[in-house]
PDB file of C-alpha atoms in Angstrom:
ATOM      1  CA  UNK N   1      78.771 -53.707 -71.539  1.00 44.00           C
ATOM      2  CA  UNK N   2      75.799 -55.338 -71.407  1.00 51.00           C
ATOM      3  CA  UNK N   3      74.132 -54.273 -74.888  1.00 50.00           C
ATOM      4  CA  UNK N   4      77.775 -55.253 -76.454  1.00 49.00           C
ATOM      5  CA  UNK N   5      76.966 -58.958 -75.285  1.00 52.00           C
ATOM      6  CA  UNK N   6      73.292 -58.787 -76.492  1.00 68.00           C
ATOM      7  CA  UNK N   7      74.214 -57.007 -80.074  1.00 81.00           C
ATOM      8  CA  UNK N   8      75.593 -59.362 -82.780  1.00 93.00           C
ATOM      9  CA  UNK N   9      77.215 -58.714 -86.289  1.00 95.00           C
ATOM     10  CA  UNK N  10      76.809 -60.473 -89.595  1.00 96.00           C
ATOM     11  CA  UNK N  11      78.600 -59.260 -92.803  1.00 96.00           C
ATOM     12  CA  UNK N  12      76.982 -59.556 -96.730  1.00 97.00           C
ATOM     13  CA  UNK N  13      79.796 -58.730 -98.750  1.00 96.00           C
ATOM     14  CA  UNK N  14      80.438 -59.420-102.477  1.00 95.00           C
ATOM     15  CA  UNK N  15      78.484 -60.661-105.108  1.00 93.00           C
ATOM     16  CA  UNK N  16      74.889 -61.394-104.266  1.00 92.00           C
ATOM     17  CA  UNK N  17      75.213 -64.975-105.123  1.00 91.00           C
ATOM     18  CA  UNK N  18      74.040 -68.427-103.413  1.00 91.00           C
ATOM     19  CA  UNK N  19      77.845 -69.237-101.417  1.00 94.00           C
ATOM     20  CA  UNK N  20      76.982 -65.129 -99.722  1.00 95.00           C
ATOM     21  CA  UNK N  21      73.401 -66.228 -98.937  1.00 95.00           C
ATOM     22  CA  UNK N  22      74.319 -69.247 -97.609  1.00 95.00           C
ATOM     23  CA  UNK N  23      76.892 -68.039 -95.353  1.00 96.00           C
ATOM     24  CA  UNK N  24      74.315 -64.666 -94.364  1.00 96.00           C
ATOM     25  CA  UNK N  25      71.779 -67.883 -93.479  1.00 96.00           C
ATOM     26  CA  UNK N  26      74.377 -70.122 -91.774  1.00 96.00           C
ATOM     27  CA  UNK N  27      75.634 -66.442 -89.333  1.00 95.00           C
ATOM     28  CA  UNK N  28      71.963 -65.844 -89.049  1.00 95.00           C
ATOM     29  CA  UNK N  29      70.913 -68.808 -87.833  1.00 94.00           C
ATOM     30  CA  UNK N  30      73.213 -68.713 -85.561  1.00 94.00           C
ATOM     31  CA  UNK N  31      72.017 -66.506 -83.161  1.00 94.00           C
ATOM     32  CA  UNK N  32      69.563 -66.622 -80.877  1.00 91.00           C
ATOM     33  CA  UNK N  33      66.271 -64.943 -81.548  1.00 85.00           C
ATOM     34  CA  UNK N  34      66.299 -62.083 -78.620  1.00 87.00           C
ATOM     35  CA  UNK N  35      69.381 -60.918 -79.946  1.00 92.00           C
ATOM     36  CA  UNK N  36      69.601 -57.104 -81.763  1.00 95.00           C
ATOM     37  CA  UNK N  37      71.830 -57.969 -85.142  1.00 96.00           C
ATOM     38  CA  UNK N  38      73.294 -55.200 -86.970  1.00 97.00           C
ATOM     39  CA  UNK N  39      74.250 -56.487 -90.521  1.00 97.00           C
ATOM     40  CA  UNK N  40      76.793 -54.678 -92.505  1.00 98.00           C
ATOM     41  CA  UNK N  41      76.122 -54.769 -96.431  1.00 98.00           C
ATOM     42  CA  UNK N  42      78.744 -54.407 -99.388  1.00 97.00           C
ATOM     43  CA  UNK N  43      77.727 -55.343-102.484  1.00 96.00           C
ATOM     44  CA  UNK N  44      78.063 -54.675-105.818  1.00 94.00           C
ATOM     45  CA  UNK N  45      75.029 -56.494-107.053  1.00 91.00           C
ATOM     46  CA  UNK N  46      74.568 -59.821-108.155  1.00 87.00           C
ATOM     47  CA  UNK N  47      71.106 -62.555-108.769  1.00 84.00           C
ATOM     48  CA  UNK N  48      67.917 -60.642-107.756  1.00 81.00           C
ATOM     49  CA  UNK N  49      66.510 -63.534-106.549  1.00 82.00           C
ATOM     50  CA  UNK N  50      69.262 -64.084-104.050  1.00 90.00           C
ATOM     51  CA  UNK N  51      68.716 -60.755-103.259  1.00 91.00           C
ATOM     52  CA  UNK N  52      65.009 -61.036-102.170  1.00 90.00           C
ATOM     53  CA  UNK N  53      65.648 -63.839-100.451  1.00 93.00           C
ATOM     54  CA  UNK N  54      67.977 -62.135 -98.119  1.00 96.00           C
ATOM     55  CA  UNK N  55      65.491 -59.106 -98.434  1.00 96.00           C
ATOM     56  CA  UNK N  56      62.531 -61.735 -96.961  1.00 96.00           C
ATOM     57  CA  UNK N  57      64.929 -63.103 -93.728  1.00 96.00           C
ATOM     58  CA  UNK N  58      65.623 -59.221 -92.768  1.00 97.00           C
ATOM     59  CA  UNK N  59      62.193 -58.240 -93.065  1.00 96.00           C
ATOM     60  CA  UNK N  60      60.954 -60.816 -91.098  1.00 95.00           C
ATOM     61  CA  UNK N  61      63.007 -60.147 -88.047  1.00 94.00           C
ATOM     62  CA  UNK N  62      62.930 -55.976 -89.228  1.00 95.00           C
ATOM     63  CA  UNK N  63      62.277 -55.296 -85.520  1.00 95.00           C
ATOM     64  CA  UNK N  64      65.599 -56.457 -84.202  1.00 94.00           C
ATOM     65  CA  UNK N  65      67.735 -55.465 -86.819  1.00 96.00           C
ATOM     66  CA  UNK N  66      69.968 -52.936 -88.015  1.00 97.00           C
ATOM     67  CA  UNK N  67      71.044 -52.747 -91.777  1.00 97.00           C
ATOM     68  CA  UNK N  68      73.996 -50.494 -92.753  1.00 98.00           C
ATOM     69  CA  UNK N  69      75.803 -49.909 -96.092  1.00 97.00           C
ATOM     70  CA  UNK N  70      79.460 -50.147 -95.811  1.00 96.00           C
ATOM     71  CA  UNK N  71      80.753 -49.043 -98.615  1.00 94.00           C
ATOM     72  CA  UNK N  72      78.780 -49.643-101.412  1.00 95.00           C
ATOM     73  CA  UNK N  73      75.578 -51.071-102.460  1.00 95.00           C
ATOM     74  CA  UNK N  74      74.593 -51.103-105.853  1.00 92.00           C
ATOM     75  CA  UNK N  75      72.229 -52.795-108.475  1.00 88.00           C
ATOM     76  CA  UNK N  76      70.320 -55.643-106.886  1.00 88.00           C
ATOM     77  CA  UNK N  77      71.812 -54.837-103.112  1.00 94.00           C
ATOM     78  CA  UNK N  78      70.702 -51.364-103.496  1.00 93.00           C
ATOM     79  CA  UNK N  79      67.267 -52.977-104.196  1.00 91.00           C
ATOM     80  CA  UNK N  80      68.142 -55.030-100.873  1.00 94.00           C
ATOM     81  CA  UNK N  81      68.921 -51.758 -98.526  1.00 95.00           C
ATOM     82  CA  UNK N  82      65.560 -49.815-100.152  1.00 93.00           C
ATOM     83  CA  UNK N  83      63.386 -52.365 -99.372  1.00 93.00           C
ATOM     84  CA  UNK N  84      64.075 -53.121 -95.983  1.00 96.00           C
ATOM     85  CA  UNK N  85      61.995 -51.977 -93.350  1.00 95.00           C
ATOM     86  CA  UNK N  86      63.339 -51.829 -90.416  1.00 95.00           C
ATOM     87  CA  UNK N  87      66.334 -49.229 -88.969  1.00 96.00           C
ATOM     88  CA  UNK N  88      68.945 -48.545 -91.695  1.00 96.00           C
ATOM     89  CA  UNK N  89      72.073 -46.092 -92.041  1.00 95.00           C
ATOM     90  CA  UNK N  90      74.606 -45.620 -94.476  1.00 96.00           C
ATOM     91  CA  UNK N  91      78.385 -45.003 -93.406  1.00 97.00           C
ATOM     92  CA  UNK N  92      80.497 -41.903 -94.532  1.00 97.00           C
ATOM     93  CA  UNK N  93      81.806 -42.455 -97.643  1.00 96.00           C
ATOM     94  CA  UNK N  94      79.381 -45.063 -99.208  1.00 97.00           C
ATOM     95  CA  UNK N  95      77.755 -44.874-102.775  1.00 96.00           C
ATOM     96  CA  UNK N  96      75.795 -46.567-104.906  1.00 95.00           C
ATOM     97  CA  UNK N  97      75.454 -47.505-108.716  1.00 92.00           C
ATOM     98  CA  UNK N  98      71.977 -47.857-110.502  1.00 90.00           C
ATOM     99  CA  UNK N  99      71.237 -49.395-113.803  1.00 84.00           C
ATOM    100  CA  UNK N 100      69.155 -51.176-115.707  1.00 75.00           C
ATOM    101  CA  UNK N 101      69.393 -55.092-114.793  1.00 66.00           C
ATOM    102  CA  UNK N 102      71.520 -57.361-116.576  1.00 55.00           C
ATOM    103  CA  UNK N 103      68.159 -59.460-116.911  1.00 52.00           C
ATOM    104  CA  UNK N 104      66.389 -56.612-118.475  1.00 43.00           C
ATOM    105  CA  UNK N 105      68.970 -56.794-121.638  1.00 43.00           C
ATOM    106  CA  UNK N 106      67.949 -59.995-121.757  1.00 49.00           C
ATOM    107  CA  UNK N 107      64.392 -59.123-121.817  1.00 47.00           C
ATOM    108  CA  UNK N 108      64.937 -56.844-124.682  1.00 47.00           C
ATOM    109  CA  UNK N 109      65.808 -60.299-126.628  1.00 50.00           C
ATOM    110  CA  UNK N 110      62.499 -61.718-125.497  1.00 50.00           C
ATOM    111  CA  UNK N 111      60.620 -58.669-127.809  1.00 50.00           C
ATOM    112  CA  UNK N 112      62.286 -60.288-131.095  1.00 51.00           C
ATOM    113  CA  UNK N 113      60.794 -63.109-133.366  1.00 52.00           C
ATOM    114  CA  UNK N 114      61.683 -66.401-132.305  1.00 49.00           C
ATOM    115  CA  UNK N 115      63.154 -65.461-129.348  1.00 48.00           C
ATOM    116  CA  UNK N 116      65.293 -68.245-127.694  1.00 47.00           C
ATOM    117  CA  UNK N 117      63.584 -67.334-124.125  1.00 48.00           C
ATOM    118  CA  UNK N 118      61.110 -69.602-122.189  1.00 47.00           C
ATOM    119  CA  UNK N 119      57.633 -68.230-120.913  1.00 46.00           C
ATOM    120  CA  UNK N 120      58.625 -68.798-117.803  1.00 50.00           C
ATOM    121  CA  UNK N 121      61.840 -66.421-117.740  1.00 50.00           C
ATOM    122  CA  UNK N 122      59.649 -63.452-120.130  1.00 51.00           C
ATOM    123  CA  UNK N 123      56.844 -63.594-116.928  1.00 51.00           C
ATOM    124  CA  UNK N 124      59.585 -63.412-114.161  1.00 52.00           C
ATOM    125  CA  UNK N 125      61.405 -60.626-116.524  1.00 54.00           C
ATOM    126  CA  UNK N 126      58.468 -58.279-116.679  1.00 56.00           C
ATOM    127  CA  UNK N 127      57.734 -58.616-113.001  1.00 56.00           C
ATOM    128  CA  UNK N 128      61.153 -57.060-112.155  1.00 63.00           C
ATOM    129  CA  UNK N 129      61.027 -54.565-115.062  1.00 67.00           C
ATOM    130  CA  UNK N 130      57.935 -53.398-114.196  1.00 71.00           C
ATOM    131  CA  UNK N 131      58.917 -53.412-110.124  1.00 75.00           C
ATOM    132  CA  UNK N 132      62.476 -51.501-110.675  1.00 77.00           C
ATOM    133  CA  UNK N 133      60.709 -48.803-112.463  1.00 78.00           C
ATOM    134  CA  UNK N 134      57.920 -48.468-110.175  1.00 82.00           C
ATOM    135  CA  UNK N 135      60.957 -48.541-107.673  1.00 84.00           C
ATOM    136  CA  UNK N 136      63.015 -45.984-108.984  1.00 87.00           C
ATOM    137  CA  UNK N 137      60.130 -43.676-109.771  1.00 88.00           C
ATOM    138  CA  UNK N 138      60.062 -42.808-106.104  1.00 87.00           C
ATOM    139  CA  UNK N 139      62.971 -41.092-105.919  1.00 89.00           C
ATOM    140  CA  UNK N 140      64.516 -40.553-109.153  1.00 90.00           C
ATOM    141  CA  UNK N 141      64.161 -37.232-111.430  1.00 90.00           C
ATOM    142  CA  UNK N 142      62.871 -37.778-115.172  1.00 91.00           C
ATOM    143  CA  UNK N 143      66.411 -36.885-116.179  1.00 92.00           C
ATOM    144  CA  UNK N 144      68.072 -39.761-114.282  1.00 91.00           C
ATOM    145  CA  UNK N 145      65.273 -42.373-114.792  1.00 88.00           C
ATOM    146  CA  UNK N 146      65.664 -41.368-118.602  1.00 87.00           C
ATOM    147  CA  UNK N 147      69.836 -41.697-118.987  1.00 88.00           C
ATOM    148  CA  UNK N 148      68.778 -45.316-116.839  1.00 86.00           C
ATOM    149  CA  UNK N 149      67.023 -46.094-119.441  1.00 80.00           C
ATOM    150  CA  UNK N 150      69.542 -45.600-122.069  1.00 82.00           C
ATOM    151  CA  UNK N 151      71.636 -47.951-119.979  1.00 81.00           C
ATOM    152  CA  UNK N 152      73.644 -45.142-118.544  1.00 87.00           C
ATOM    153  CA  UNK N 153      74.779 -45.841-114.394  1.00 89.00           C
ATOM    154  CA  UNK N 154      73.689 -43.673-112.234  1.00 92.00           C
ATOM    155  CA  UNK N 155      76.582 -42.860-109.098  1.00 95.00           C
ATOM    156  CA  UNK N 156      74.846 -41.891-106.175  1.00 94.00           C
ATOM    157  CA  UNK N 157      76.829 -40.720-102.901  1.00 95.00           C
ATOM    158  CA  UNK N 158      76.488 -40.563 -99.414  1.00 95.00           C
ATOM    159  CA  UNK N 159      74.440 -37.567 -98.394  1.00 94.00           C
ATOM    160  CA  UNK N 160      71.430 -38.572-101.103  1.00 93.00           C
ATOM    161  CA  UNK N 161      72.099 -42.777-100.797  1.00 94.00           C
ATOM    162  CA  UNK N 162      71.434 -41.789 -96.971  1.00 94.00           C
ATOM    163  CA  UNK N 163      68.036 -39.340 -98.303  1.00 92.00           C
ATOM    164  CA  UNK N 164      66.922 -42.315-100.428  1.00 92.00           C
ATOM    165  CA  UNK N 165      67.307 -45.265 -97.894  1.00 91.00           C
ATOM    166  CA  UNK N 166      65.321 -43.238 -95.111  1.00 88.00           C
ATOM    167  CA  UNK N 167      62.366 -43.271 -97.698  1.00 77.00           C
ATOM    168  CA  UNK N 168      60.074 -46.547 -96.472  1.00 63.00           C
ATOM    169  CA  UNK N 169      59.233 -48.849 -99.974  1.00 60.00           C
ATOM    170  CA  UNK N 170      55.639 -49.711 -99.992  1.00 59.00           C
TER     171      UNK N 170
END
Protein backbone atom coordinates (compact mmCIF):
# COMPACT_ATOMS: atom_id res chain seq x y z
CA UNK A 1 0.00 0.00 0.00
CA UNK A 2 2.58 2.07 0.73
CA UNK A 3 4.31 2.52 -2.85
CA UNK A 4 0.49 3.18 -4.15
CA UNK A 5 0.57 6.41 -1.85
CA UNK A 6 4.16 7.38 -2.93
CA UNK A 7 3.50 6.66 -6.92
CA UNK A 8 1.58 9.41 -8.79
CA UNK A 9 0.00 9.58 -12.38
CA UNK A 10 -0.07 12.33 -14.95
CA UNK A 11 -1.68 11.85 -18.43
CA UNK A 12 -0.30 13.68 -22.02
CA UNK A 13 -2.95 12.98 -24.28
CA UNK A 14 -3.85 14.65 -27.62
CA UNK A 15 -2.28 17.03 -29.67
CA UNK A 16 1.12 18.17 -28.53
CA UNK A 17 0.05 21.70 -28.23
CA UNK A 18 0.56 24.60 -25.48
CA UNK A 19 -3.26 23.96 -23.46
CA UNK A 20 -1.53 19.79 -23.11
CA UNK A 21 1.78 21.29 -21.91
CA UNK A 22 0.32 23.49 -19.73
CA UNK A 23 -1.88 21.14 -18.05
CA UNK A 24 1.36 18.22 -18.08
CA UNK A 25 3.22 21.44 -16.16
CA UNK A 26 0.28 22.46 -13.92
CA UNK A 27 -0.12 18.03 -12.79
CA UNK A 28 3.60 18.13 -12.60
CA UNK A 29 4.07 20.71 -10.48
CA UNK A 30 1.92 19.44 -8.43
CA UNK A 31 3.62 16.89 -6.80
CA UNK A 32 6.08 16.78 -4.52
CA UNK A 33 9.61 16.10 -5.58
CA UNK A 34 10.27 12.52 -3.70
CA UNK A 35 7.44 11.23 -5.42
CA UNK A 36 7.94 8.22 -8.35
CA UNK A 37 5.46 9.62 -11.35
CA UNK A 38 4.53 7.33 -14.00
CA UNK A 39 3.21 9.44 -17.00
CA UNK A 40 1.02 7.87 -19.53
CA UNK A 41 1.53 9.32 -23.21
CA UNK A 42 -1.07 9.38 -26.21
CA UNK A 43 -0.37 11.42 -28.82
CA UNK A 44 -0.68 11.78 -32.21
CA UNK A 45 1.88 14.47 -32.71
CA UNK A 46 1.62 18.00 -32.70
CA UNK A 47 4.43 21.43 -32.32
CA UNK A 48 7.98 19.98 -31.85
CA UNK A 49 8.81 22.57 -29.76
CA UNK A 50 6.09 21.74 -27.30
CA UNK A 51 7.33 18.52 -27.57
CA UNK A 52 10.94 19.19 -26.34
CA UNK A 53 9.80 21.12 -23.85
CA UNK A 54 7.95 18.34 -22.24
CA UNK A 55 10.98 16.13 -23.41
CA UNK A 56 13.40 18.71 -21.09
CA UNK A 57 10.88 18.48 -17.67
CA UNK A 58 11.02 14.44 -18.00
CA UNK A 59 14.57 14.31 -18.48
CA UNK A 60 15.33 16.34 -15.77
CA UNK A 61 13.56 14.35 -13.15
CA UNK A 62 14.44 10.86 -15.57
CA UNK A 63 15.34 9.20 -12.25
CA UNK A 64 11.90 9.19 -10.74
CA UNK A 65 9.92 8.66 -13.60
CA UNK A 66 8.21 6.23 -15.60
CA UNK A 67 7.06 7.02 -19.26
CA UNK A 68 4.60 4.63 -20.99
CA UNK A 69 2.83 4.77 -24.40
CA UNK A 70 -0.78 4.16 -24.17
CA UNK A 71 -1.92 3.75 -27.22
CA UNK A 72 -0.21 5.59 -29.63
CA UNK A 73 2.60 7.89 -30.07
CA UNK A 74 3.44 9.18 -33.25
CA UNK A 75 5.32 12.05 -35.13
CA UNK A 76 6.67 14.59 -32.67
CA UNK A 77 5.50 12.35 -29.39
CA UNK A 78 7.28 9.48 -30.81
CA UNK A 79 10.29 11.89 -30.86
CA UNK A 80 9.13 12.58 -27.09
CA UNK A 81 9.11 8.65 -25.91
CA UNK A 82 12.74 8.04 -27.96
CA UNK A 83 14.38 10.60 -26.35
CA UNK A 84 13.66 10.10 -22.92
CA UNK A 85 16.02 8.63 -20.71
CA UNK A 86 14.84 7.30 -18.01
CA UNK A 87 12.48 3.83 -17.55
CA UNK A 88 9.97 3.52 -20.44
CA UNK A 89 7.40 0.72 -21.63
CA UNK A 90 4.93 0.53 -24.17
CA UNK A 91 1.39 -1.15 -23.47
CA UNK A 92 -0.08 -4.10 -25.58
CA UNK A 93 -1.58 -2.88 -28.40
CA UNK A 94 0.21 0.53 -28.99
CA UNK A 95 1.72 1.80 -32.38
CA UNK A 96 3.22 4.43 -33.81
CA UNK A 97 3.23 6.57 -37.12
CA UNK A 98 6.50 8.16 -38.60
CA UNK A 99 6.80 10.77 -41.22
CA UNK A 100 8.41 13.44 -42.41
CA UNK A 101 7.42 16.74 -40.32
CA UNK A 102 4.82 18.97 -41.37
CA UNK A 103 7.67 21.71 -40.92
CA UNK A 104 9.92 19.91 -43.24
CA UNK A 105 7.25 20.55 -46.27
CA UNK A 106 7.60 23.76 -45.34
CA UNK A 107 11.25 23.70 -45.56
CA UNK A 108 11.08 22.37 -49.01
CA UNK A 109 9.47 26.01 -49.80
CA UNK A 110 12.46 27.64 -48.18
CA UNK A 111 14.83 25.92 -51.27
CA UNK A 112 12.76 28.11 -53.93
CA UNK A 113 13.57 31.74 -55.16
CA UNK A 114 12.07 34.28 -53.15
CA UNK A 115 10.92 32.19 -50.68
CA UNK A 116 8.32 33.82 -48.31
CA UNK A 117 10.30 32.20 -45.15
CA UNK A 118 12.33 34.20 -42.53
CA UNK A 119 16.05 33.23 -41.63
CA UNK A 120 15.08 32.58 -38.54
CA UNK A 121 12.41 29.71 -39.32
CA UNK A 122 15.08 28.15 -42.45
CA UNK A 123 17.90 27.84 -39.28
CA UNK A 124 15.35 26.25 -36.80
CA UNK A 125 14.05 24.04 -39.97
CA UNK A 126 17.40 22.51 -40.76
CA UNK A 127 18.17 21.81 -37.14
CA UNK A 128 15.17 19.41 -36.94
CA UNK A 129 15.70 18.03 -40.47
CA UNK A 130 18.99 17.31 -39.92
CA UNK A 131 18.17 15.85 -36.08
CA UNK A 132 15.05 13.52 -37.32
CA UNK A 133 17.27 11.94 -39.80
CA UNK A 134 20.15 11.48 -37.65
CA UNK A 135 17.24 10.14 -35.35
CA UNK A 136 15.70 7.77 -37.46
CA UNK A 137 18.97 6.46 -38.84
CA UNK A 138 19.33 4.52 -35.63
CA UNK A 139 16.84 2.28 -36.08
CA UNK A 140 15.33 2.47 -39.37
CA UNK A 141 16.27 0.18 -42.56
CA UNK A 142 17.29 2.12 -45.90
CA UNK A 143 13.98 0.89 -47.25
CA UNK A 144 11.83 2.63 -44.60
CA UNK A 145 14.03 5.78 -44.17
CA UNK A 146 13.72 5.96 -48.12
CA UNK A 147 9.55 5.54 -48.51
CA UNK A 148 9.93 8.44 -45.31
CA UNK A 149 11.40 10.33 -47.48
CA UNK A 150 8.95 10.18 -50.20
CA UNK A 151 6.49 11.28 -47.55
CA UNK A 152 5.14 7.82 -47.13
CA UNK A 153 4.03 6.94 -43.01
CA UNK A 154 5.61 4.47 -41.61
CA UNK A 155 3.05 2.15 -38.98
CA UNK A 156 5.05 0.69 -36.45
CA UNK A 157 3.46 -1.83 -33.77
CA UNK A 158 3.94 -3.00 -30.50
CA UNK A 159 6.59 -5.68 -30.41
CA UNK A 160 9.24 -3.29 -32.57
CA UNK A 161 7.74 0.38 -30.98
CA UNK A 162 8.72 -1.60 -27.64
CA UNK A 163 12.50 -2.76 -29.56
CA UNK A 164 12.92 0.89 -30.61
CA UNK A 165 12.03 2.75 -27.30
CA UNK A 166 14.48 0.40 -25.23
CA UNK A 167 17.27 1.84 -27.58
CA UNK A 168 18.90 4.96 -25.31
CA UNK A 169 19.13 8.37 -27.89
CA UNK A 170 22.47 9.90 -27.52
Amino acid sequence: MENRIQNQIIRIEGELILEVYEKFIDSFNKIPLDRNITVYISSEGGDLWIGEEILDVLNTHKDNIELVVSAQVSSGAFEVAYKFKGKKRVLPGSMSVLHLYTDTFKYRELLKKNSYARWSKDVCLVRVIKEFNKMIETFLTKDEIKRINKGEDLYIHTDRLSEILMNTYE
